[in-house]
Structure formats: structure tokens, C-alpha cells
Coordinates of C-alpha atoms and ligand atoms in Angstrom, one line a residue:
M1 CA 35.5 47.2 -26.1
T2 CA 32.0 48.3 -27.0
S3 CA 30.3 47.8 -23.7
F4 CA 31.5 47.3 -20.1
A5 CA 32.8 43.8 -19.7
G6 CA 30.5 42.2 -17.2
Q7 CA 28.4 45.3 -17.0
P8 CA 25.2 44.5 -15.1
Q9 CA 22.2 44.6 -17.4
A10 CA 18.7 45.6 -16.3
R11 CA 16.7 42.4 -15.9
P12 CA 13.9 42.5 -18.5
Q13 CA 10.6 42.6 -16.8
A14 CA 8.2 43.1 -19.6
Q15 CA 8.0 44.4 -23.1
T16 CA 7.2 48.1 -23.5
G17 CA 3.5 48.6 -23.8
S18 CA 2.5 45.3 -22.1
P19 CA -0.1 45.8 -19.3
A20 CA 1.3 46.8 -15.9
A21 CA -0.6 43.9 -14.4
T22 CA 1.7 41.3 -16.0
I23 CA 4.7 42.7 -14.2
D24 CA 5.8 41.2 -10.9
W25 CA 6.1 44.4 -9.0
A26 CA 7.3 42.6 -5.9
R27 CA 10.3 41.4 -7.9
V28 CA 10.8 44.9 -9.3
R29 CA 10.9 46.3 -5.7
A30 CA 13.5 43.8 -4.8
D31 CA 15.8 45.4 -7.4
F32 CA 16.2 48.4 -5.0
P33 CA 18.5 47.4 -2.1
L34 CA 17.9 50.5 0.0
L35 CA 14.1 49.7 0.2
Q36 CA 15.0 46.7 2.4
R37 CA 16.4 48.8 5.3
E38 CA 14.7 49.8 8.5
V39 CA 14.4 53.3 9.9
N40 CA 13.8 53.8 13.6
G41 CA 13.3 50.1 14.1
K42 CA 10.5 50.0 11.5
P43 CA 10.6 48.9 7.8
L44 CA 11.3 52.0 5.7
L45 CA 8.3 53.5 3.9
Y46 CA 10.0 55.7 1.3
F47 CA 7.4 58.2 0.1
D48 CA 9.8 60.9 -1.0
S49 CA 10.7 59.9 -4.6
A50 CA 9.8 63.4 -5.9
N51 CA 12.8 64.6 -3.9
T52 CA 15.1 61.9 -5.2
G53 CA 14.4 58.5 -6.5
Q54 CA 15.9 55.2 -5.2
K55 CA 18.4 53.4 -7.4
P56 CA 18.1 49.8 -8.7
A57 CA 21.1 47.5 -8.2
S58 CA 21.9 47.7 -11.9
V59 CA 22.6 51.4 -11.6
I60 CA 24.6 51.1 -8.5
E61 CA 26.6 48.2 -10.0
T62 CA 27.2 50.1 -13.3
V63 CA 28.7 53.1 -11.4
D64 CA 30.8 50.7 -9.2
M65 CA 32.0 48.8 -12.3
F66 CA 33.0 52.0 -14.0
Y67 CA 35.3 53.0 -11.2
R68 CA 36.6 49.5 -10.7
R69 CA 37.4 48.7 -14.3
H70 CA 37.1 51.6 -16.7
N71 CA 37.8 54.9 -14.9
A72 CA 39.4 57.4 -17.3
N73 CA 38.6 60.8 -18.5
V74 CA 36.4 61.2 -21.7
S75 CA 37.4 62.6 -25.1
R76 CA 41.1 63.2 -24.3
A77 CA 43.0 60.0 -23.8
V78 CA 43.6 57.7 -26.8
H79 CA 44.5 54.8 -24.5
T80 CA 42.1 51.9 -24.1
L81 CA 40.5 53.0 -20.8
G82 CA 40.0 56.5 -22.3
S83 CA 38.2 55.2 -25.3
E84 CA 36.1 52.8 -23.1
A85 CA 35.0 55.7 -20.9
T86 CA 34.2 57.9 -23.9
E87 CA 32.2 55.1 -25.6
A88 CA 30.2 54.4 -22.5
Y89 CA 29.6 58.1 -21.9
E90 CA 28.4 58.7 -25.4
A91 CA 26.3 55.5 -25.3
A92 CA 24.5 57.0 -22.3
R93 CA 23.8 60.1 -24.3
A94 CA 22.4 58.0 -27.1
K95 CA 20.2 56.0 -24.7
L96 CA 18.8 59.2 -23.2
A97 CA 18.1 60.5 -26.7
S98 CA 16.2 57.4 -27.8
F99 CA 14.3 57.3 -24.5
T100 CA 13.0 60.8 -25.1
N101 CA 12.8 60.6 -28.9
V102 CA 15.4 63.2 -29.9
R103 CA 18.8 63.3 -31.5
A104 CA 21.7 62.6 -29.3
D105 CA 23.7 65.5 -30.6
D106 CA 21.0 67.8 -29.3
L107 CA 21.3 66.7 -25.7
I108 CA 23.6 68.5 -23.4
L109 CA 24.6 66.4 -20.4
C110 CA 24.9 68.5 -17.2
S111 CA 24.4 68.3 -13.5
G112 CA 20.6 68.6 -13.5
T113 CA 17.6 70.8 -14.2
T114 CA 19.0 73.7 -12.2
F115 CA 22.1 73.8 -14.3
A116 CA 20.1 73.2 -17.5
I117 CA 17.8 76.1 -16.9
N118 CA 20.6 78.4 -15.9
L119 CA 22.3 77.5 -19.1
V120 CA 19.3 78.7 -21.1
A121 CA 19.0 81.8 -19.0
Y122 CA 22.6 82.9 -19.5
S123 CA 23.2 81.7 -23.0
W124 CA 19.8 82.2 -24.7
A125 CA 18.0 84.9 -22.7
L126 CA 20.8 87.2 -21.4
P127 CA 22.1 88.2 -24.8
R128 CA 18.6 88.5 -26.4
L129 CA 16.2 90.1 -24.0
G130 CA 15.8 93.6 -22.8
P131 CA 13.5 96.3 -21.4
G132 CA 10.0 95.9 -22.9
D133 CA 10.3 92.1 -23.1
T134 CA 8.4 89.7 -20.8
I135 CA 9.2 86.3 -19.4
L136 CA 6.0 84.4 -18.5
L137 CA 6.2 81.8 -15.7
T138 CA 3.5 79.7 -14.2
R139 CA 2.6 79.9 -10.6
M140 CA 3.6 76.3 -10.0
E141 CA 7.3 76.6 -11.0
H142 CA 10.1 75.2 -8.9
H143 CA 12.5 77.9 -7.8
A144 CA 14.9 76.4 -10.4
N145 CA 12.6 77.8 -13.1
I146 CA 12.0 81.2 -11.4
V147 CA 15.3 82.4 -9.9
P148 CA 17.5 82.1 -13.0
W149 CA 14.9 84.3 -14.8
Q150 CA 15.0 86.9 -12.0
L151 CA 18.7 87.0 -12.4
V152 CA 18.3 87.7 -16.1
A153 CA 15.6 90.3 -15.3
A154 CA 18.0 92.1 -12.9
R155 CA 20.6 92.4 -15.6
T156 CA 18.4 93.1 -18.6
G157 CA 15.3 95.0 -17.4
V158 CA 13.0 92.2 -18.6
T159 CA 9.6 92.0 -16.9
I160 CA 8.5 88.7 -15.3
K161 CA 4.8 87.9 -15.3
V162 CA 2.9 85.0 -13.8
A163 CA 0.4 82.6 -15.3
E164 CA -2.1 81.8 -12.6
I165 CA -3.6 78.5 -11.5
T166 CA -7.1 77.4 -10.5
P167 CA -7.9 76.6 -6.8
E168 CA -7.5 72.9 -7.8
G169 CA -4.0 73.5 -8.9
A170 CA -4.4 73.2 -12.6
L171 CA -3.1 75.9 -15.0
D172 CA -5.8 78.4 -16.0
L173 CA -5.3 77.8 -19.7
D174 CA -7.6 80.7 -20.9
A175 CA -5.6 83.1 -18.7
L176 CA -2.4 81.6 -19.9
Y177 CA -3.2 82.0 -23.6
A178 CA -4.5 85.5 -23.0
A179 CA -1.2 86.3 -21.3
L180 CA 0.8 85.3 -24.4
T181 CA 1.0 88.8 -25.7
P182 CA 3.6 90.1 -28.2
D183 CA 5.9 91.4 -25.5
V184 CA 6.3 87.8 -24.1
K185 CA 9.5 86.3 -25.5
L186 CA 9.9 83.2 -23.3
L187 CA 7.5 81.0 -21.4
G188 CA 8.8 78.7 -18.6
L189 CA 6.6 75.9 -17.4
A190 CA 6.7 72.7 -15.5
H191 CA 5.6 69.5 -17.3
V192 CA 4.6 68.1 -13.9
S193 CA 4.4 70.1 -10.6
N194 CA 6.6 68.8 -7.9
V195 CA 4.2 70.0 -5.2
L196 CA 0.7 69.4 -6.7
G197 CA 1.5 66.5 -9.1
T198 CA -0.5 68.4 -11.7
V199 CA 0.4 67.2 -15.3
N200 CA 0.3 70.2 -17.6
P201 CA -0.8 69.9 -21.2
V202 CA 2.7 71.0 -22.4
R203 CA 2.2 69.9 -26.0
E204 CA -0.9 72.1 -26.5
I205 CA 0.7 75.0 -24.6
C206 CA 4.0 74.8 -26.5
R207 CA 2.0 74.8 -29.8
E208 CA 0.1 77.9 -28.8
A209 CA 3.4 79.6 -27.7
R210 CA 5.2 78.7 -30.9
R211 CA 2.4 80.0 -33.1
R212 CA 3.1 83.4 -31.4
G213 CA 6.9 83.1 -31.8
I214 CA 7.4 82.6 -28.0
V215 CA 10.3 80.3 -26.9
T216 CA 9.3 77.6 -24.4
V217 CA 11.4 76.1 -21.6
V218 CA 9.8 73.0 -20.1
D219 CA 11.0 71.7 -16.8
G220 CA 10.5 68.0 -17.1
S221 CA 12.1 67.0 -13.7
Q222 CA 9.0 65.4 -12.4
A223 CA 7.7 64.0 -15.7
L224 CA 10.5 61.7 -16.7
P225 CA 10.2 59.5 -13.6
H226 CA 6.5 58.9 -14.0
M227 CA 5.5 58.7 -17.7
P228 CA 6.7 58.2 -21.3
V229 CA 8.1 61.6 -22.5
D230 CA 8.4 62.3 -26.2
I231 CA 10.3 65.6 -26.3
A232 CA 10.0 65.8 -30.1
A233 CA 6.2 65.5 -29.9
I234 CA 6.0 68.1 -27.1
G235 CA 7.5 70.7 -29.5
S236 CA 9.1 73.0 -26.9
D237 CA 12.3 74.9 -27.6
F238 CA 14.1 73.6 -24.5
Y239 CA 13.4 70.7 -22.3
A240 CA 15.3 70.1 -19.0
F241 CA 15.4 67.1 -16.7
T242 CA 17.3 65.7 -13.8
G243 CA 18.7 62.1 -13.6
H244 CA 18.4 61.5 -9.9
K245 CA 14.6 61.5 -9.8
M246 CA 14.5 58.8 -12.5
C247 CA 16.6 56.1 -10.8
G248 CA 19.9 57.7 -11.9
P249 CA 22.8 59.0 -9.8
T250 CA 22.8 62.5 -8.3
G251 CA 24.5 65.3 -10.3
T252 CA 23.2 64.1 -13.6
G253 CA 20.8 65.7 -16.0
V254 CA 20.0 66.8 -19.5
L255 CA 19.1 69.9 -21.5
W256 CA 17.6 69.3 -24.8
A257 CA 17.4 72.2 -27.2
R258 CA 16.3 72.8 -30.8
R259 CA 19.3 72.7 -33.1
E260 CA 18.8 76.3 -34.2
H261 CA 19.2 77.5 -30.6
L262 CA 22.2 75.2 -29.9
D263 CA 24.0 76.6 -33.0
A264 CA 23.1 80.3 -32.2
M265 CA 23.8 80.3 -28.5
P266 CA 27.2 81.3 -27.1
P267 CA 28.8 78.9 -24.6
F268 CA 27.7 79.2 -21.0
L269 CA 31.0 78.1 -19.4
G270 CA 34.5 78.2 -21.0
G271 CA 37.3 75.7 -20.5
G272 CA 38.5 72.3 -21.7
E273 CA 36.4 70.0 -23.9
M274 CA 34.3 72.8 -25.3
I275 CA 36.8 74.1 -27.9
K276 CA 38.3 73.1 -31.2
E277 CA 41.3 75.5 -31.0
V278 CA 42.5 78.0 -28.4
R279 CA 44.8 80.9 -29.3
F280 CA 45.4 84.0 -27.3
D281 CA 43.9 86.0 -30.1
G282 CA 40.7 84.0 -30.1
T283 CA 39.1 80.5 -29.6
V284 CA 37.2 78.3 -31.9
F285 CA 34.4 76.6 -30.0
N286 CA 33.4 73.0 -30.5
D287 CA 30.1 72.1 -32.0
A288 CA 27.0 71.5 -29.7
P289 CA 26.5 69.7 -27.5
H290 CA 30.2 69.7 -26.6
K291 CA 30.3 73.5 -26.8
F292 CA 28.2 73.5 -23.7
E293 CA 30.0 70.8 -21.8
A294 CA 33.2 72.5 -20.5
G295 CA 35.4 70.6 -18.1
T296 CA 35.4 67.0 -16.9
P297 CA 31.8 65.9 -16.7
N298 CA 30.1 63.5 -14.3
I299 CA 31.2 60.5 -16.3
A300 CA 30.3 57.7 -13.9
G301 CA 27.0 59.4 -13.1
H302 CA 25.9 59.7 -16.7
I303 CA 26.9 56.2 -17.5
G304 CA 24.8 55.2 -14.4
L305 CA 22.0 57.3 -15.8
G306 CA 22.3 55.3 -19.0
A307 CA 21.8 52.1 -16.9
A308 CA 18.7 53.8 -15.3
V309 CA 17.3 54.4 -18.8
D310 CA 17.9 50.7 -19.6
Y311 CA 16.1 49.7 -16.4
L312 CA 13.1 52.0 -16.9
S313 CA 12.9 50.9 -20.6
S314 CA 12.9 47.3 -19.5
L315 CA 9.8 48.0 -17.4
G316 CA 8.2 50.2 -20.0
M317 CA 7.2 53.8 -19.0
A318 CA 3.6 53.1 -19.9
N319 CA 3.6 50.3 -17.4
V320 CA 5.3 52.6 -14.8
A321 CA 2.6 55.2 -15.4
A322 CA -0.2 52.6 -15.1
R323 CA 1.2 51.1 -11.9
E324 CA 1.6 54.6 -10.3
A325 CA -1.9 55.6 -11.3
E326 CA -3.3 52.6 -9.4
L327 CA -1.2 53.4 -6.4
L328 CA -2.2 57.1 -6.5
A329 CA -5.9 56.3 -6.7
H330 CA -5.6 54.0 -3.7
F331 CA -3.5 56.5 -1.8
Q332 CA -5.8 59.5 -2.4
E333 CA -8.9 57.5 -1.6
E334 CA -7.4 56.5 1.8
L335 CA -6.2 60.0 2.5
R336 CA -9.6 61.6 1.8
A337 CA -11.0 59.4 4.5
V338 CA -8.6 60.8 7.1
E339 CA -10.4 63.4 9.3
G340 CA -8.9 66.9 9.2
L341 CA -6.7 66.1 6.2
R342 CA -6.6 68.6 3.3
I343 CA -5.1 67.6 0.0
I344 CA -3.5 70.5 -1.9
G345 CA -3.6 69.9 -5.6
T346 CA -6.7 68.1 -6.9
A347 CA -6.4 68.7 -10.6
P348 CA -7.7 65.7 -12.7
A349 CA -4.4 65.0 -14.5
K350 CA -2.0 64.1 -11.7
A351 CA 1.2 62.2 -11.2
A352 CA 1.8 60.3 -7.9
V353 CA 2.7 63.3 -5.9
V354 CA 0.4 64.4 -3.0
S355 CA 0.7 67.5 -0.9
F356 CA -1.4 67.6 2.3
L357 CA -2.0 69.3 5.6
L358 CA -3.4 67.9 8.8
E359 CA -5.5 70.4 10.7
G360 CA -3.8 71.9 13.7
T361 CA -0.4 70.4 12.9
H362 CA 2.7 71.9 11.4
A363 CA 4.0 70.0 8.3
H364 CA 7.5 69.6 9.9
D365 CA 6.0 68.2 13.1
L366 CA 4.0 65.7 11.1
A367 CA 7.0 64.7 9.0
T368 CA 9.1 64.3 12.1
L369 CA 6.6 62.1 13.8
L370 CA 6.1 60.1 10.6
D371 CA 9.8 59.5 10.5
L372 CA 9.6 57.8 13.9
E373 CA 7.3 55.4 12.2
G374 CA 9.8 54.8 9.5
V375 CA 8.0 57.0 7.0
A376 CA 10.0 59.3 4.8
V377 CA 8.0 62.3 3.5
R378 CA 9.1 65.8 2.6
S379 CA 7.8 68.8 4.5
G380 CA 8.4 72.4 3.7
H381 CA 7.9 74.8 0.8
H382 CA 9.3 72.3 -1.7
C383 CA 11.3 75.1 -3.5
A384 CA 8.0 76.6 -4.6
H385 CA 7.3 79.7 -2.4
P386 CA 5.0 81.3 -4.9
L387 CA 2.8 78.3 -4.9
M388 CA 2.7 78.2 -1.0
Q389 CA 1.7 81.9 -1.2
F390 CA -1.1 81.1 -3.6
F391 CA -2.6 78.5 -1.2
G392 CA -1.9 80.7 1.9
V393 CA 0.3 78.1 3.6
A394 CA 3.9 78.2 4.8
A395 CA 4.6 74.5 4.2
T396 CA 2.9 71.2 3.3
C397 CA 3.7 67.6 3.8
R398 CA 4.4 65.9 0.5
A399 CA 4.1 62.1 -0.1
S400 CA 5.4 61.0 -3.5
L401 CA 5.2 57.5 -4.8
A402 CA 7.1 55.5 -7.4
F403 CA 6.4 52.2 -9.1
Y404 CA 8.5 50.4 -6.5
N405 CA 6.0 51.4 -3.7
T406 CA 3.2 48.9 -2.9
H407 CA -0.5 49.0 -1.9
E408 CA 0.5 47.5 1.4
E409 CA 2.8 50.5 2.0
V410 CA -0.1 52.8 1.3
E411 CA -2.1 51.0 4.0
R412 CA 0.8 51.2 6.4
F413 CA 1.3 54.9 5.7
I414 CA -2.4 55.6 6.5
A415 CA -2.0 53.6 9.8
A416 CA 1.1 55.6 10.7
L417 CA -0.8 58.8 9.9
H418 CA -3.7 57.8 12.3
K419 CA -1.2 56.9 15.0
V420 CA 0.5 60.3 14.7
R421 CA -2.8 62.1 14.6
K422 CA -3.8 60.5 17.9
L423 CA -0.4 61.4 19.4
L424 CA -1.0 65.0 18.4
G425 CA -4.3 64.9 20.2
Ligands
LIG1 N1 12.3 71.4 -11.1 C1 11.5 70.6 -10.4 C2 10.0 70.5 -10.8 C3 12.0 69.8 -9.4 O1 11.2 69.0 -8.7 C4 13.3 69.9 -9.1 C5 14.0 69.1 -8.0 N2 13.3 69.2 -6.7 C6 14.1 70.8 -9.8 C7 13.6 71.5 -10.8 C8 15.6 70.9 -9.6 O2 16.3 69.8 -9.9 P1 17.8 69.6 -9.5 O3 17.9 70.0 -8.1 O4 18.1 68.2 -9.8 O5 18.6 70.5 -10.4

């Protein structure tokens, strides 16, 4: 077997690079079963894709098919099911690699960005950094790219410094470059902010850091769902992303690292799968990426993520980006016309993520009332307390769009917002 018998294939919608306008987005939307449901008696308006993305039928059916026909552990069994599972799992790794323009052997499959960044913190930073060294993080990082470094700092005496942002929510690049002093050994930065939607110029920043010998860890969680990402071109040292925001199953993700790091870093977790030979007087580890994949992985999930990559590739990420740019422009224009509404994050380069506040209303109250209208938005601190502190707010409402949303939904969202505003008096 080279592929799942009867494995559902993503339905080709368009060739990569063809204009978004030629894609039938209504048909694309119909690929997502969950979007057909109602919530509180109203058609669901799912504006929370930055939290987790919805899944097309091809991904759901791929996971279903794996458990129905092929379920076995990877890498261990020589029987047919075992080799089918291993082949499909490694094929998913290869798809992820070509989707992001890197070598499959340099991709570690893991449970998501949180795991990926912790792996770098424990395997790369902990043995290397000490007092006198600095880790620089941007103000707009998710807690997943802050707390692991604080744990490293607590054990090593490393100092953590912050690269600030402008009031619009863009990185202050002059300040950032000025902060890349010789004591800085690692820079952690988001490719796209999960709160502001700001798209950071990661390629330029990584080049500046590299010129100074600073290792870069890019959190790509919010980039992969929205735009083509060429990790090789970005030129970071590490790039992490999560599968569930890009149409894949939960508990899936990737850490890419430069080969020199993969070879030099000790394993993060020990156990089965990550060894060549175990003796009580010493163990020989497997080569990367397997050295970093101890234990039974999320086999079905990553095979499902491979199907998500097929699906997104069939749309073409440039088309996805163009579609979302249109939806975002429409959405922001409508939001700006709502009296008393403040958008937080107005940088020019933005993905389809919009944080906002409505005067006199708590974000949670707003989200609760919107839910009664069938609207799903996230409210809270979005795992970005330092960013909330910068803007002087405890919480925001965040509406995040994906290519499967529609202009009509944007209109309905605004109508629901007006209704809720009236209710709140
Ligand atoms: N970084 C960013 C920017 C995110 O948006 C998220 C998910 N909210 C994460 C990291 C963490 O991802 P996961 O929970 O999948 O590990």
C-alpha cells in the first residue's frame, strides 16, 4: 500500500497562484460540515478561527479512515498495517515539508506550538545560556513564547528583555534592532500576532539577528492558516506551528530547526522511538527528527494534518491570503462605522484577526450576547497578558476570519453587533 485505499482526496478547486476570484468560495465553504449547524436557533457565524480552525470533510474522513482501516503503531510493527501507518505518517511529514519549503528530516512532529517552543527552551536554551545572556521577546508574544523562556531564566539566570511595539501594534523595528546587543543570544517573535493580526517582517528581522549571531525562534501559529509560508526563505533558526489552526486535527504541530541545531541538541524527552540502542550503561539516540519524537505520536492526527495540507494546497495559499484580505477589508470598514467601537491593532500589514472593544461593555458580556445571536468570537486576554498591559485593557473581543467565511456573514456580524449594542443600552 502506498496510500490509503479509498482515502478521501481534497477536491481540487484551483491551481496554486490562480486568482482568488476564480474559486467558488461557496463550494469551498460547503466542504466544512460544522459550518452548516445552528447555535441558539441562529445559523452559526464562526469568527473564532484564530482560536482553532474548522475542518474540511477530507480531513475528518482521513482520520476516520485511518482508525477504520489502517490503525497500527508507527515504526515498530513489520506487519502490513504497521507499514501502512508508518508510510502515511511519514508521507504527512513530507507534505508538511514541501508546503513550507524545507526538508522533511528537519521537521519534528509534535503536539503543537506550545510543545515545539518548550522543546527549544529545554534542549537548545537550557544547556547553553547562563547569567549575562539575554533572551529578547516581542511585546506581542503569546504566552507559549514567553513562559518557556521564563522557566529557562529561572533555572539559568538569563535575563529576559522586551522589544516594544508602536501604538498601532506594529513592532518598533528601530528599537528592536537597537536591542540586538551582544548579550542577546535568542530572539523569540511571532510571525503573526494572534491578538492584533499584525504580520511581522520576520525575514528581515531574522536576517538582522543572524548577522549578529542571535538565534531566532519564530512562532508561526497564526501565519500558516493565512498565507504562504516559506520557512527556508525566512531564514530563522527555529520555526514552530500548530496544526489545528490550519484545518488540521488538534494535538498536531511542527517544529522545524536548522540541521546544525538538530544534530547538536540533546533529546527533550526520553523513551521509545527516539533511540538506536538502549543499554543500562548508556543509550545511543536515533537521528533527528526521531531523536525528538519519543513515544507513540499522534499518528491519526498528523495523517489528518497531511490531508489538511492537501486541502490548503488545492486552494493555493496565495488565493487564501487574497480571499481573506478582501474579507478583512470589508469587515474592518464596517467595524469602523460602529459607534463606540475601538479596534486594537491597526498596523498596515494585517491578517484577518481583529481585536476590538465596545465602549462601556466588558468583552465577556459582549461575547456572551453575541453567542445568543449565533456568533462565535473569543473574549479575554488571548494568552497575551503583556499585550493587554500595553494597551491598558483587561480583555478584548477578537473576531478572526478564515477563507470559509463570507461577505454576507460580515454583514450579519455587524447586524448582530448593532442589536447587542442596543440591548446594552
Ligand atoms: N502562539 C500563538 C500566536 C497562538 O495563537 C497559539 C494558539 N492560541 C499558540 C502559540 C499555542 O498553540 P497551541 O496551543 O496549539 O500549542
